[in-house]
mmCIF file of C-alpha atoms in Angstrom:
data_model
loop_
_atom_site.group_PDB
_atom_site.id
_atom_site.type_symbol
_atom_site.label_atom_id
_atom_site.label_comp_id
_atom_site.label_asym_id
_atom_site.label_seq_id
_atom_site.Cartn_x
_atom_site.Cartn_y
_atom_site.Cartn_z
ATOM 1 C CA UNK A 1 -39.404 -67.129 -38.803
ATOM 2 C CA UNK A 2 -36.781 -64.313 -38.791
ATOM 3 C CA UNK A 3 -36.419 -62.626 -35.568
ATOM 4 C CA UNK A 4 -34.687 -59.159 -35.227
ATOM 5 C CA UNK A 5 -33.754 -57.680 -31.940
ATOM 6 C CA UNK A 6 -33.658 -53.764 -32.211
ATOM 7 C CA UNK A 7 -32.634 -51.269 -29.628
ATOM 8 C CA UNK A 8 -32.327 -47.965 -31.402
ATOM 9 C CA UNK A 9 -34.482 -46.003 -33.983
ATOM 10 C CA UNK A 10 -31.558 -46.916 -36.457
ATOM 11 C CA UNK A 11 -31.978 -50.630 -35.840
ATOM 12 C CA UNK A 12 -35.520 -50.589 -36.387
ATOM 13 C CA UNK A 13 -35.164 -48.483 -39.664
ATOM 14 C CA UNK A 14 -32.748 -51.152 -41.026
ATOM 15 C CA UNK A 15 -34.885 -54.167 -39.727
ATOM 16 C CA UNK A 16 -37.827 -52.718 -41.517
ATOM 17 C CA UNK A 17 -36.115 -52.431 -44.623
ATOM 18 C CA UNK A 18 -34.236 -55.673 -44.816
ATOM 19 C CA UNK A 19 -37.649 -57.737 -43.559
ATOM 20 C CA UNK A 20 -39.630 -55.922 -46.408
ATOM 21 C CA UNK A 21 -36.915 -57.143 -49.065
ATOM 22 C CA UNK A 22 -36.818 -60.573 -47.803
ATOM 23 C CA UNK A 23 -39.161 -63.572 -48.819
ATOM 24 C CA UNK A 24 -42.659 -62.606 -48.366
ATOM 25 C CA UNK A 25 -43.474 -65.943 -47.405
ATOM 26 C CA UNK A 26 -41.335 -65.780 -44.413
ATOM 27 C CA UNK A 27 -42.659 -64.349 -41.117
ATOM 28 C CA UNK A 28 -40.496 -61.505 -39.788
ATOM 29 C CA UNK A 29 -40.869 -60.518 -36.225
ATOM 30 C CA UNK A 30 -39.232 -57.428 -35.349
ATOM 31 C CA UNK A 31 -38.757 -56.492 -31.340
ATOM 32 C CA UNK A 32 -38.026 -53.081 -30.623
ATOM 33 C CA UNK A 33 -37.092 -51.992 -27.080
ATOM 34 C CA UNK A 34 -38.312 -48.469 -27.147
ATOM 35 C CA UNK A 35 -37.134 -47.661 -23.575
ATOM 36 C CA UNK A 36 -33.426 -47.805 -24.527
ATOM 37 C CA UNK A 37 -33.650 -44.448 -26.377
ATOM 38 C CA UNK A 38 -36.720 -43.360 -24.423
ATOM 39 C CA UNK A 39 -39.064 -43.597 -27.490
ATOM 40 C CA UNK A 40 -42.572 -43.103 -26.940
ATOM 41 C CA UNK A 41 -44.391 -46.233 -28.151
ATOM 42 C CA UNK A 42 -47.175 -44.151 -29.300
ATOM 43 C CA UNK A 43 -44.809 -42.582 -32.041
ATOM 44 C CA UNK A 44 -44.823 -46.176 -33.847
ATOM 45 C CA UNK A 45 -47.594 -47.484 -35.691
ATOM 46 C CA UNK A 46 -47.242 -51.135 -35.833
ATOM 47 C CA UNK A 47 -50.194 -51.573 -37.880
ATOM 48 C CA UNK A 48 -48.999 -50.324 -41.353
ATOM 49 C CA UNK A 49 -46.810 -53.000 -42.195
ATOM 50 C CA UNK A 50 -47.201 -55.975 -44.598
ATOM 51 C CA UNK A 51 -48.873 -59.100 -43.058
ATOM 52 C CA UNK A 52 -45.655 -61.000 -43.020
ATOM 53 C CA UNK A 53 -43.937 -58.541 -40.660
ATOM 54 C CA UNK A 54 -45.053 -58.194 -36.919
ATOM 55 C CA UNK A 55 -43.492 -55.528 -34.898
ATOM 56 C CA UNK A 56 -43.654 -55.675 -31.079
ATOM 57 C CA UNK A 57 -42.889 -52.963 -28.857
ATOM 58 C CA UNK A 58 -41.087 -53.992 -25.573
ATOM 59 C CA UNK A 59 -39.761 -52.448 -22.389
ATOM 60 C CA UNK A 60 -36.394 -53.922 -22.099
ATOM 61 C CA UNK A 61 -36.648 -52.876 -18.098
ATOM 62 C CA UNK A 62 -40.025 -54.589 -17.455
ATOM 63 C CA UNK A 63 -39.084 -57.766 -19.481
ATOM 64 C CA UNK A 64 -35.881 -58.260 -17.112
ATOM 65 C CA UNK A 65 -37.705 -57.438 -14.209
ATOM 66 C CA UNK A 66 -40.476 -60.085 -15.347
ATOM 67 C CA UNK A 67 -37.668 -62.839 -15.932
ATOM 68 C CA UNK A 68 -36.223 -61.892 -12.324
ATOM 69 C CA UNK A 69 -39.545 -62.429 -10.832
ATOM 70 C CA UNK A 70 -39.156 -66.181 -11.604
ATOM 71 C CA UNK A 71 -36.775 -66.583 -8.747
ATOM 72 C CA UNK A 72 -33.424 -68.535 -9.289
ATOM 73 C CA UNK A 73 -34.287 -69.951 -12.702
ATOM 74 C CA UNK A 74 -34.686 -66.265 -13.970
ATOM 75 C CA UNK A 75 -31.672 -65.110 -12.348
ATOM 76 C CA UNK A 76 -29.638 -67.906 -13.602
ATOM 77 C CA UNK A 77 -30.656 -67.442 -17.328
ATOM 78 C CA UNK A 78 -29.752 -63.672 -16.929
ATOM 79 C CA UNK A 79 -26.490 -64.732 -15.531
ATOM 80 C CA UNK A 80 -26.049 -67.168 -18.594
ATOM 81 C CA UNK A 81 -26.781 -64.238 -20.994
ATOM 82 C CA UNK A 82 -24.424 -61.834 -19.555
ATOM 83 C CA UNK A 83 -21.951 -64.502 -19.213
ATOM 84 C CA UNK A 84 -22.284 -65.816 -22.799
ATOM 85 C CA UNK A 85 -23.170 -69.224 -21.457
ATOM 86 C CA UNK A 86 -25.191 -71.516 -23.188
ATOM 87 C CA UNK A 87 -28.426 -73.375 -21.708
ATOM 88 C CA UNK A 88 -30.176 -76.640 -22.375
ATOM 89 C CA UNK A 89 -33.245 -77.378 -23.977
ATOM 90 C CA UNK A 90 -35.531 -77.485 -20.870
ATOM 91 C CA UNK A 91 -34.245 -74.092 -19.820
ATOM 92 C CA UNK A 92 -34.411 -72.672 -23.139
ATOM 93 C CA UNK A 93 -38.044 -74.015 -23.195
ATOM 94 C CA UNK A 94 -38.442 -71.951 -19.664
ATOM 95 C CA UNK A 95 -37.046 -68.861 -21.197
ATOM 96 C CA UNK A 96 -39.526 -68.962 -24.067
ATOM 97 C CA UNK A 97 -42.465 -69.365 -21.782
ATOM 98 C CA UNK A 98 -41.321 -66.323 -19.509
ATOM 99 C CA UNK A 99 -40.883 -64.106 -22.320
ATOM 100 C CA UNK A 100 -44.252 -65.064 -23.778
ATOM 101 C CA UNK A 101 -45.966 -64.858 -20.215
ATOM 102 C CA UNK A 102 -44.635 -61.209 -20.119
ATOM 103 C CA UNK A 103 -46.304 -60.489 -23.683
ATOM 104 C CA UNK A 104 -48.494 -62.888 -26.025
ATOM 105 C CA UNK A 105 -47.000 -61.574 -29.039
ATOM 106 C CA UNK A 106 -43.653 -62.762 -28.231
ATOM 107 C CA UNK A 107 -44.310 -66.355 -29.088
ATOM 108 C CA UNK A 108 -41.344 -68.380 -30.308
ATOM 109 C CA UNK A 109 -43.027 -71.691 -30.646
ATOM 110 C CA UNK A 110 -42.195 -71.894 -34.235
ATOM 111 C CA UNK A 111 -38.696 -72.499 -35.367
ATOM 112 C CA UNK A 112 -36.416 -69.297 -35.315
ATOM 113 C CA UNK A 113 -35.021 -69.472 -39.017
ATOM 114 C CA UNK A 114 -32.570 -66.415 -38.591
ATOM 115 C CA UNK A 115 -31.753 -64.355 -35.541
ATOM 116 C CA UNK A 116 -30.812 -60.766 -36.698
ATOM 117 C CA UNK A 117 -28.659 -58.790 -34.093
ATOM 118 C CA UNK A 118 -27.023 -55.565 -34.302
ATOM 119 C CA UNK A 119 -24.631 -54.937 -31.573
ATOM 120 C CA UNK A 120 -24.303 -58.566 -30.355
ATOM 121 C CA UNK A 121 -22.697 -57.439 -27.180
ATOM 122 C CA UNK A 122 -25.648 -55.814 -25.723
ATOM 123 C CA UNK A 123 -27.699 -57.273 -23.203
ATOM 124 C CA UNK A 124 -31.026 -57.896 -24.948
ATOM 125 C CA UNK A 125 -28.845 -59.435 -27.657
ATOM 126 C CA UNK A 126 -27.194 -61.580 -25.137
ATOM 127 C CA UNK A 127 -30.485 -62.901 -23.981
ATOM 128 C CA UNK A 128 -31.872 -63.449 -27.253
ATOM 129 C CA UNK A 129 -28.827 -65.254 -28.398
ATOM 130 C CA UNK A 130 -30.036 -68.008 -25.863
ATOM 131 C CA UNK A 131 -32.761 -69.010 -28.286
ATOM 132 C CA UNK A 132 -30.686 -69.725 -31.206
ATOM 133 C CA UNK A 133 -27.569 -71.691 -32.003
ATOM 134 C CA UNK A 134 -26.402 -69.089 -34.641
ATOM 135 C CA UNK A 135 -27.315 -65.457 -35.602
ATOM 136 C CA UNK A 136 -26.443 -62.742 -38.241
ATOM 137 C CA UNK A 137 -25.590 -59.339 -37.808
ATOM 138 C CA UNK A 138 -26.619 -55.871 -39.158
ATOM 139 C CA UNK A 139 -24.377 -53.170 -38.992
ATOM 140 C CA UNK A 140 -24.566 -50.916 -36.176
ATOM 141 C CA UNK A 141 -22.764 -47.710 -37.825
ATOM 142 C CA UNK A 142 -19.282 -47.004 -36.816
ATOM 143 C CA UNK A 143 -18.937 -49.921 -34.085
ATOM 144 C CA UNK A 144 -18.759 -52.355 -36.988
ATOM 145 C CA UNK A 145 -15.662 -51.048 -38.511
ATOM 146 C CA UNK A 146 -13.342 -50.376 -35.528
ATOM 147 C CA UNK A 147 -11.750 -52.696 -32.604
ATOM 148 C CA UNK A 148 -13.275 -52.097 -29.337
ATOM 149 C CA UNK A 149 -10.443 -51.637 -26.443
ATOM 150 C CA UNK A 150 -10.977 -54.194 -23.692
ATOM 151 C CA UNK A 151 -9.887 -52.349 -20.208
ATOM 152 C CA UNK A 152 -10.794 -55.092 -17.727
ATOM 153 C CA UNK A 153 -7.705 -57.155 -16.765
ATOM 154 C CA UNK A 154 -10.096 -60.192 -15.817
ATOM 155 C CA UNK A 155 -11.845 -59.842 -19.130
ATOM 156 C CA UNK A 156 -8.567 -59.500 -20.922
ATOM 157 C CA UNK A 157 -7.509 -62.793 -19.167
ATOM 158 C CA UNK A 158 -10.766 -64.787 -20.157
ATOM 159 C CA UNK A 159 -10.174 -63.436 -23.637
ATOM 160 C CA UNK A 160 -6.651 -64.645 -23.839
ATOM 161 C CA UNK A 161 -7.707 -68.157 -22.337
ATOM 162 C CA UNK A 162 -10.350 -68.494 -25.102
ATOM 163 C CA UNK A 163 -7.585 -67.629 -27.799
ATOM 164 C CA UNK A 164 -9.208 -64.333 -28.592
ATOM 165 C CA UNK A 165 -7.390 -61.036 -28.946
ATOM 166 C CA UNK A 166 -7.007 -59.926 -25.295
ATOM 167 C CA UNK A 167 -6.717 -56.188 -25.777
ATOM 168 C CA UNK A 168 -9.622 -55.749 -28.444
ATOM 169 C CA UNK A 169 -13.090 -57.178 -29.480
ATOM 170 C CA UNK A 170 -15.030 -56.632 -32.650
ATOM 171 C CA UNK A 171 -18.685 -56.992 -33.430
ATOM 172 C CA UNK A 172 -19.475 -60.400 -34.679
ATOM 173 C CA UNK A 173 -16.239 -62.114 -33.694
ATOM 174 C CA UNK A 174 -18.135 -65.059 -32.005
ATOM 175 C CA UNK A 175 -18.175 -68.271 -33.788
ATOM 176 C CA UNK A 176 -22.077 -68.268 -33.341
ATOM 177 C CA UNK A 177 -22.124 -65.443 -35.687
ATOM 178 C CA UNK A 178 -22.534 -66.563 -39.399
ATOM 179 C CA UNK A 179 -22.704 -63.217 -41.326
ATOM 180 C CA UNK A 180 -22.427 -59.592 -40.932
ATOM 181 C CA UNK A 181 -24.551 -57.489 -43.107
ATOM 182 C CA UNK A 182 -22.823 -54.171 -43.740
ATOM 183 C CA UNK A 183 -22.954 -51.309 -46.249
ATOM 184 C CA UNK A 184 -19.328 -51.474 -46.558
ATOM 185 C CA UNK A 185 -18.440 -55.008 -45.847
ATOM 186 C CA UNK A 186 -14.897 -54.524 -47.280
ATOM 187 C CA UNK A 187 -14.224 -52.120 -44.180
ATOM 188 C CA UNK A 188 -15.102 -54.775 -41.755
ATOM 189 C CA UNK A 189 -12.079 -55.509 -39.366
ATOM 190 C CA UNK A 190 -9.831 -58.497 -40.865
ATOM 191 C CA UNK A 191 -10.905 -60.777 -38.186
ATOM 192 C CA UNK A 192 -14.514 -60.779 -39.381
ATOM 193 C CA UNK A 193 -14.024 -59.579 -43.082
ATOM 194 C CA UNK A 194 -14.795 -63.238 -44.132
ATOM 195 C CA UNK A 195 -18.324 -62.621 -42.876
ATOM 196 C CA UNK A 196 -19.140 -59.744 -44.464
ATOM 197 C CA UNK A 197 -22.178 -59.336 -46.674
ATOM 198 C CA UNK A 198 -23.444 -56.369 -48.594
ATOM 199 C CA UNK A 199 -26.497 -54.633 -46.754
ATOM 200 C CA UNK A 200 -28.754 -52.893 -49.541
ATOM 201 C CA UNK A 201 -31.487 -50.371 -48.505
ATOM 202 C CA UNK A 202 -33.809 -50.865 -51.339
ATOM 203 C CA UNK A 203 -35.013 -47.796 -53.151
ATOM 204 C CA UNK A 204 -38.488 -49.313 -53.596
ATOM 205 C CA UNK A 205 -41.068 -46.223 -52.835
ATOM 206 C CA UNK A 206 -43.700 -48.830 -51.157
ATOM 207 C CA UNK A 207 -41.078 -49.781 -48.464
ATOM 208 C CA UNK A 208 -39.919 -46.437 -47.965
ATOM 209 C CA UNK A 209 -43.720 -45.480 -47.709
ATOM 210 C CA UNK A 210 -44.315 -48.157 -45.081
ATOM 211 C CA UNK A 211 -41.396 -47.233 -43.016
ATOM 212 C CA UNK A 212 -42.389 -43.488 -42.950
ATOM 213 C CA UNK A 213 -45.978 -44.357 -41.873
ATOM 214 C CA UNK A 214 -44.668 -46.627 -39.327
ATOM 215 C CA UNK A 215 -42.404 -43.825 -37.838
ATOM 216 C CA UNK A 216 -45.419 -41.460 -38.252
ATOM 217 C CA UNK A 217 -42.654 -39.555 -40.094
ATOM 218 C CA UNK A 218 -43.540 -35.859 -40.969
ATOM 219 C CA UNK A 219 -42.875 -35.308 -44.543
ATOM 220 C CA UNK A 220 -43.627 -31.504 -44.463
ATOM 221 C CA UNK A 221 -39.933 -30.403 -43.867
ATOM 222 C CA UNK A 222 -37.883 -31.129 -46.825
ATOM 223 C CA UNK A 223 -34.141 -31.242 -47.199
ATOM 224 C CA UNK A 224 -31.879 -30.315 -49.927
ATOM 225 C CA UNK A 225 -28.403 -29.642 -50.926
ATOM 226 C CA UNK A 226 -28.393 -26.244 -49.232
ATOM 227 C CA UNK A 227 -29.579 -27.880 -45.801
ATOM 228 C CA UNK A 228 -26.909 -28.472 -43.492
ATOM 229 C CA UNK A 229 -27.425 -30.950 -40.880
ATOM 230 C CA UNK A 230 -25.602 -30.372 -37.532
ATOM 231 C CA UNK A 231 -25.440 -33.640 -35.768
ATOM 232 C CA UNK A 232 -24.926 -33.151 -32.097
ATOM 233 C CA UNK A 233 -23.128 -35.558 -29.633
ATOM 234 C CA UNK A 234 -23.061 -35.728 -25.600
ATOM 235 C CA UNK A 235 -20.114 -34.270 -23.953
ATOM 236 C CA UNK A 236 -18.260 -37.286 -23.019
ATOM 237 C CA UNK A 237 -17.764 -38.036 -19.420
ATOM 238 C CA UNK A 238 -13.980 -38.270 -20.179
ATOM 239 C CA UNK A 239 -13.866 -34.446 -21.177
ATOM 240 C CA UNK A 240 -15.749 -33.409 -18.250
ATOM 241 C CA UNK A 241 -12.997 -31.727 -15.958
ATOM 242 C CA UNK A 242 -10.779 -31.150 -18.843
ATOM 243 C CA UNK A 243 -12.811 -28.134 -20.290
ATOM 244 C CA UNK A 244 -13.037 -24.857 -19.158
ATOM 245 C CA UNK A 245 -16.582 -24.889 -20.031
ATOM 246 C CA UNK A 246 -18.763 -27.939 -20.172
ATOM 247 C CA UNK A 247 -20.934 -26.267 -22.654
ATOM 248 C CA UNK A 248 -18.143 -25.882 -25.066
ATOM 249 C CA UNK A 249 -19.771 -28.080 -27.633
ATOM 250 C CA UNK A 250 -22.824 -25.529 -27.741
ATOM 251 C CA UNK A 251 -20.561 -23.065 -28.597
ATOM 252 C CA UNK A 252 -19.066 -24.997 -31.493
ATOM 253 C CA UNK A 253 -22.497 -25.586 -32.896
ATOM 254 C CA UNK A 254 -23.367 -21.854 -32.400
ATOM 255 C CA UNK A 255 -20.071 -21.140 -34.477
ATOM 256 C CA UNK A 256 -21.052 -23.565 -37.436
ATOM 257 C CA UNK A 257 -24.780 -22.115 -37.429
ATOM 258 C CA UNK A 258 -23.512 -18.352 -37.688
ATOM 259 C CA UNK A 259 -20.982 -19.319 -40.342
ATOM 260 C CA UNK A 260 -22.902 -21.639 -42.371
ATOM 261 C CA UNK A 261 -25.771 -19.317 -42.708
ATOM 262 C CA UNK A 262 -23.282 -16.678 -44.050
ATOM 263 C CA UNK A 263 -22.203 -19.261 -46.687
ATOM 264 C CA UNK A 264 -25.794 -19.768 -47.693
ATOM 265 C CA UNK A 265 -26.798 -22.915 -46.023
ATOM 266 C CA UNK A 266 -29.745 -23.589 -43.875
ATOM 267 C CA UNK A 267 -28.612 -25.426 -40.520
ATOM 268 C CA UNK A 268 -30.846 -27.479 -38.980
ATOM 269 C CA UNK A 269 -30.131 -29.648 -35.698
ATOM 270 C CA UNK A 270 -30.310 -33.494 -35.415
ATOM 271 C CA UNK A 271 -29.604 -34.037 -31.688
ATOM 272 C CA UNK A 272 -28.393 -37.308 -30.352
ATOM 273 C CA UNK A 273 -31.068 -39.508 -29.214
ATOM 274 C CA UNK A 274 -29.521 -39.325 -25.543
ATOM 275 C CA UNK A 275 -29.890 -35.444 -25.554
ATOM 276 C CA UNK A 276 -32.937 -33.381 -25.076
ATOM 277 C CA UNK A 277 -34.323 -30.182 -26.955
ATOM 278 C CA UNK A 278 -34.638 -28.364 -23.455
ATOM 279 C CA UNK A 279 -30.754 -28.143 -23.489
ATOM 280 C CA UNK A 280 -30.682 -26.318 -26.673
ATOM 281 C CA UNK A 281 -33.568 -23.935 -26.213
ATOM 282 C CA UNK A 282 -31.030 -21.049 -27.132
ATOM 283 C CA UNK A 283 -30.696 -22.226 -30.677
ATOM 284 C CA UNK A 284 -34.536 -22.352 -31.004
ATOM 285 C CA UNK A 285 -34.873 -18.870 -30.153
ATOM 286 C CA UNK A 286 -32.100 -18.136 -32.833
ATOM 287 C CA UNK A 287 -35.011 -19.708 -35.291
ATOM 288 C CA UNK A 288 -33.028 -23.040 -35.926
ATOM 289 C CA UNK A 289 -35.021 -25.884 -37.126
ATOM 290 C CA UNK A 290 -34.877 -29.316 -35.357
ATOM 291 C CA UNK A 291 -35.284 -32.693 -36.558
ATOM 292 C CA UNK A 292 -36.537 -35.150 -34.444
ATOM 293 C CA UNK A 293 -34.121 -36.885 -32.221
ATOM 294 C CA UNK A 294 -36.347 -39.987 -31.830
ATOM 295 C CA UNK A 295 -36.487 -40.549 -35.450
ATOM 296 C CA UNK A 296 -33.551 -41.971 -37.416
ATOM 297 C CA UNK A 297 -31.595 -39.776 -39.209
ATOM 298 C CA UNK A 298 -31.318 -42.159 -42.025
ATOM 299 C CA UNK A 299 -35.065 -42.021 -42.401
ATOM 300 C CA UNK A 300 -34.507 -38.101 -43.271
ATOM 301 C CA UNK A 301 -31.662 -38.969 -45.882
ATOM 302 C CA UNK A 302 -33.628 -41.750 -47.417
ATOM 303 C CA UNK A 303 -36.569 -39.470 -47.919
ATOM 304 C CA UNK A 304 -34.725 -36.527 -49.305
ATOM 305 C CA UNK A 305 -34.568 -35.837 -53.125
ATOM 306 C CA UNK A 306 -31.340 -34.188 -53.161
ATOM 307 C CA UNK A 307 -27.832 -35.214 -51.397
ATOM 308 C CA UNK A 308 -27.800 -33.778 -47.848
ATOM 309 C CA UNK A 309 -24.581 -32.368 -46.128
ATOM 310 C CA UNK A 310 -23.967 -33.368 -42.481
ATOM 311 C CA UNK A 311 -21.416 -32.011 -40.144
ATOM 312 C CA UNK A 312 -20.466 -32.793 -36.696
ATOM 313 C CA UNK A 313 -17.477 -32.642 -34.347
ATOM 314 C CA UNK A 314 -16.771 -36.436 -34.935
ATOM 315 C CA UNK A 315 -20.052 -38.443 -35.181
ATOM 316 C CA UNK A 316 -20.969 -41.580 -36.797
ATOM 317 C CA UNK A 317 -23.984 -39.885 -38.273
ATOM 318 C CA UNK A 318 -24.653 -40.759 -41.955
ATOM 319 C CA UNK A 319 -21.999 -43.565 -41.748
ATOM 320 C CA UNK A 320 -23.058 -46.157 -44.154
ATOM 321 C CA UNK A 321 -25.408 -43.760 -45.994
ATOM 322 C CA UNK A 322 -22.871 -41.867 -48.325
ATOM 323 C CA UNK A 323 -24.947 -42.467 -51.213
ATOM 324 C CA UNK A 324 -27.445 -39.994 -49.605
ATOM 325 C CA UNK A 325 -25.308 -37.713 -47.985
ATOM 326 C CA UNK A 326 -21.943 -36.008 -47.671
ATOM 327 C CA UNK A 327 -20.360 -36.139 -44.300
ATOM 328 C CA UNK A 328 -17.821 -33.769 -42.728
ATOM 329 C CA UNK A 329 -16.108 -33.662 -39.263
ATOM 330 C CA UNK A 330 -14.181 -30.953 -37.372
ATOM 331 C CA UNK A 331 -12.018 -33.641 -36.188
ATOM 332 C CA UNK A 332 -11.597 -36.411 -38.773
ATOM 333 C CA UNK A 333 -11.524 -40.131 -37.615
ATOM 334 C CA UNK A 334 -7.642 -40.376 -38.398
ATOM 335 C CA UNK A 335 -7.321 -37.694 -35.415
ATOM 336 C CA UNK A 336 -9.780 -39.232 -33.062
ATOM 337 C CA UNK A 337 -7.421 -41.025 -30.971
ATOM 338 C CA UNK A 338 -6.323 -37.350 -29.883
ATOM 339 C CA UNK A 339 -9.821 -36.288 -29.261
ATOM 340 C CA UNK A 340 -9.741 -34.891 -25.729
ATOM 341 C CA UNK A 341 -6.465 -32.846 -26.458
ATOM 342 C CA UNK A 342 -7.456 -31.446 -29.777
ATOM 343 C CA UNK A 343 -10.772 -30.408 -28.128
ATOM 344 C CA UNK A 344 -8.994 -28.986 -25.152
ATOM 345 C CA UNK A 345 -6.798 -26.871 -27.292
ATOM 346 C CA UNK A 346 -9.586 -25.662 -29.758
ATOM 347 C CA UNK A 347 -11.380 -24.250 -26.711
ATOM 348 C CA UNK A 348 -8.561 -22.058 -25.828
ATOM 349 C CA UNK A 349 -7.733 -21.250 -29.678
ATOM 350 C CA UNK A 350 -10.972 -20.206 -31.286
ATOM 351 C CA UNK A 351 -9.306 -18.925 -34.331
ATOM 352 C CA UNK A 352 -8.034 -22.579 -34.840
ATOM 353 C CA UNK A 353 -11.747 -23.831 -34.252
ATOM 354 C CA UNK A 354 -13.254 -21.262 -36.953
ATOM 355 C CA UNK A 355 -10.576 -22.436 -39.388
ATOM 356 C CA UNK A 356 -11.811 -25.888 -39.043
ATOM 357 C CA UNK A 357 -15.272 -24.723 -39.565
ATOM 358 C CA UNK A 358 -14.180 -22.999 -42.626
ATOM 359 C CA UNK A 359 -12.450 -25.615 -44.265
ATOM 360 C CA UNK A 360 -15.210 -28.051 -43.970
ATOM 361 C CA UNK A 361 -17.942 -25.351 -45.231
ATOM 362 C CA UNK A 362 -15.569 -24.689 -48.399
ATOM 363 C CA UNK A 363 -15.576 -28.503 -49.046
ATOM 364 C CA UNK A 364 -19.590 -28.523 -49.600
ATOM 365 C CA UNK A 365 -21.065 -28.404 -52.912
#
């Protein structure tokens, strides 16, 4: 059995593609923790997939609560998962029993041939790492291609004692990680470059159709080369208190909308999964179309016949899907280390902001 652990709709999309292109004689079980992005489980149809693929929708909060209810053993298991400690076979059997008690569909009595994770550092990935001696990773977007800063002094010390870089960690650095399936494996950090394997999203129409039906995807709205997807992002906590107006991001999107319309583009908003449409009512009043923020952007791209343009302040939206889209950023990755200072200056100097928007729009086909 191949086991996929998913926390986001993007994870689910990639798991559905990869499992369909795998050996049809191998059972693929996909666990989707729908409450991480507050996805309505009724928006996912688990009945339309091939017989060898089983999709199980799980609440991570309720699963953790169920494990904790087992007293000391449950709390010990969760402690080991968070600390990256291994458990013996008896405790492993107890964990599989606890998971099965929560949901009969989560039966791991057959051998896990391959465990697939995305961010191997999140809580659910750590929990399921306890069930397998090794795992493979599938890319999680920009997070796979950068070094992540370690700010905690105790963690830095532990990493130093473990002969790891004390200041930075990268996805897939653990010895238990065998492979990293990435759309751009050649761009992975040097320390894990040898683990990189090419992730190919098949253009098989049957695969795409199955995935569209699984997501209950609305195909009535078609994207084309004159569509401009504006990928939004929440205002980072680090920016709050440094901006004159915490709604400045909305002002940026408003300028992009008006300028792009004058250039003959049709702007549509793709909200970040953690944002709510209710915060963007003023855009709806201006006739702006919204793409569902509970469905992966990649599904829209894969379902489009044309290459689509995507613009953001600085988002990972579209990363890894360059075959299907053109990506434009007001603050390029080369300047992202000075993100806070640049945003603060753009809020004061609106002419500079307009210039950045115009430059990006002028590059679009």
